[in-house]
Amino acid sequence: MTRDAGGMAIETAGLTKRFGSQVAVNSVDLSVPSGSVFGFLGPNGSGKTTTIRMLLGLVTATSGRATVLGHDMPGNALAVLPEVGALVEGPGFYPFLSGAANLHRLDGADRLAPSATRSARVETALERVGLGGVGNKKVKAYSLGMKQRLGLANALLSPRRLIVLDEPTNGLDPQGTREVRSLVRSLTEEGTTVFVSSHLLAEIEQICTHAAIMSVGNLVAQGTIEDLRSVGAPTVTVSTPDAAETASVFATLGLAAEITHTDDAAVVTAQLGTVDPDAIVPALIAANVRIRGFSVLRPSLEDLFVQLTGEGFDIVQ
Amino acid sequence: MFRRRRTLAMLGAVALIPILIAIAVRVSSSRATGRGPAFLDQISQNGLFVSFVAMVVAIPLFLPLTVGVVAGDTIAGEAGGGTLRYLLVAPAGRVRLLVVKYLGSAVFCVAASLTVIVFGTLIGVILFPTGPVTLLSGDTVSVGESLLRSLLVASYVTISLLGLSMIGLFISTLTDVPVGSMAATVVMAVASQVLDQLPQLDWLHPFLFSHYWLSFADLLRQPISWDSYGSNAILQGAYMVIFGALAYGRFSAKDILS
Ligand SMILES: Nc1ncnc2c1ncn2[C@@H]1O[C@H](COP(=O)(O)OP(=O)(O)O)[C@@H](O)[C@H]1O
Ligand SMILES: [Mg+2]
């Protein structure tokens, strides 16, 4: 197998898709490092699924290019896709076949998947997503969550270098959502790159090493989770009845204080900048400031997400 | 495909054609022998004729109907069910998927034609006397020879349906709604036969894929007249090439949005 270009499992440059006059994906430059768990975030209609379809060779880009596992797509789809497991916009199975028979069929569609180990691999994949007991039931008897799990099992049929999951927690209960998270963790331990899209940041924030944020077809932020968190500067907050004294101590430390009064105390905040947060409390105590509360907060990724993509239920067109 | 109840139901319906014909003839001929159309009359004298009569009845509508359902469903059915994207990501390969799907339709054509012949022969043997068969040319052939000719008819009808199957495959790449492509394929079969009936368009007739559908009767002459067999095979082959190329052109670069 060829090496990934620059250790990137996925790389796109100027990737664009237009549907008629509507631009669904607008010049997206994605860089997904090998071995990462990459969160692909954005509200509904922001272009996540369209991007994923282009990565998988289902949709031809209007312009730009995409490289997956070191090969250009869609030209090398037949070489690349056997090493890619995918769940795209919900599961799709024959209702009149059992879950296991559906997996057999899809595995059989991949010429490179060895038929000798097929039954064992189907069995293992079903076990892994918690469908071990119902693999022989017809899919039409499955609940939405069970179908979603079967879709995950399909992505796990063969050893993969990349797994692409489009909204994998759709239709799952909280327990199922937790299971997906632990499944993704176990995949990364095996060295698989996981590219997971979601419109719910909270569901994947804990498991991602990297993330990108889409808004109305544009990629508005991308990087490691740490990088993204540090886009907003951390702030220090002191709750105290001695607001004025606190502000002057802050001034000597080089912090610009902002005071908001509450009933019996004041809250003094400041951008932390390069000041060592551990030096603040000793300085306040030395100045005999009474401290009722102290915290150093980084803005949450959620704040960034909302700030970049807007809030509310309206789908931005 | 054969794991689908729908496929088996359609073959069952096709099998009913010779059975119903045989029973109808049996019931009526016990009351008034010697009447009715000449062809049907043959049945009561020789059961081996049931399958030929059934084929004449089946080929204008019943067989195109079932072939339309199978061939029209090939790609559109996968798209409508959401399985197409997973087959392609597996990856099945777009060309390979088209080929496999077409072969599936062709196998169905074989199965449907054989169903008419096999069930026709069986019910004929059960309900009527059997013996040497008098052909359309007036010659008589042995039971064994007549069974051989039945198989020849089955192969002729199978070939006759291959062009329509490829048309169905092409239409199936145009839509994500399988019912639409099934109906459109059946409409094509009907339209072709209607055009074949219009004397004003007789220049067009040899190019219509249904033109030789009923000419399998030529296989029931002595000596066998192979002309229509050959012309039919060439015509169906031409339809397969043209619509195969159209299906490839349409599907190989299609955006899969289902
Ligand atoms: N088949 C299509 N035809 C026209 N527009 C489409 C089609 N599919 C998606 N779109 C548009 O592309 C945009 C992005 O959609 P999508 O990629 O599905 O977003 P997401 O997966 O982030 O919810 C949306 O505005 C949607 O309306
Ligand atoms: Mg989506």
XYZ file of C-alpha atoms and ligand atoms in Angstrom, chain A residues 17-20 22-25 40-53 89 166-167 197-199 214 216-217 315-317, chain B residues 256-258, ligand 1:
64
model
C -20.279 20.915 -5.340
C -23.066 22.857 -6.970
C -26.621 21.612 -7.409
C -27.928 23.880 -10.136
C -27.115 26.226 -5.184
C -23.607 25.767 -3.809
C -23.822 22.845 -1.376
C -20.079 22.654 -0.678
C -16.993 16.984 11.004
C -19.432 19.413 12.547
C -22.133 21.605 11.150
C -25.848 22.234 11.324
C -28.308 20.460 9.043
C -27.826 21.428 5.410
C -24.286 22.721 5.882
C -22.846 20.318 3.309
C -21.479 17.467 5.443
C -23.193 14.615 3.646
C -22.438 16.087 0.220
C -18.749 16.333 1.158
C -18.763 12.731 2.372
C -20.434 11.552 -0.848
C -26.938 9.332 5.622
C -22.244 10.299 8.729
C -24.387 11.168 11.744
C -19.966 13.933 11.083
C -22.566 15.306 13.424
C -24.825 18.278 13.885
C -18.999 23.622 8.359
C -23.586 26.918 4.762
C -21.171 24.903 2.635
C -31.709 26.126 8.395
C -29.414 28.629 6.739
C -29.713 28.531 2.976
C -25.595 8.960 -6.453
C -27.807 11.117 -4.251
C -30.208 8.389 -3.098
N -29.856 16.162 -4.469
C -29.779 17.441 -4.133
N -30.256 18.382 -4.978
C -30.198 19.681 -4.652
N -29.674 20.154 -3.517
C -29.188 19.268 -2.632
C -29.203 17.876 -2.890
N -28.649 17.243 -1.834
C -28.303 18.201 -0.958
N -28.624 19.414 -1.433
C -28.381 20.711 -0.759
O -27.040 20.770 -0.391
C -26.897 21.367 0.870
C -26.064 20.481 1.772
O -26.770 19.323 2.068
P -26.105 18.142 2.916
O -24.764 17.864 2.376
O -27.073 16.999 2.929
O -25.991 18.780 4.354
P -25.752 18.085 5.769
O -25.373 16.673 5.548
O -24.679 18.903 6.402
O -27.046 18.202 6.522
C -28.290 21.618 1.406
O -28.580 22.986 1.276
C -29.179 20.810 0.512
O -30.396 21.455 0.313
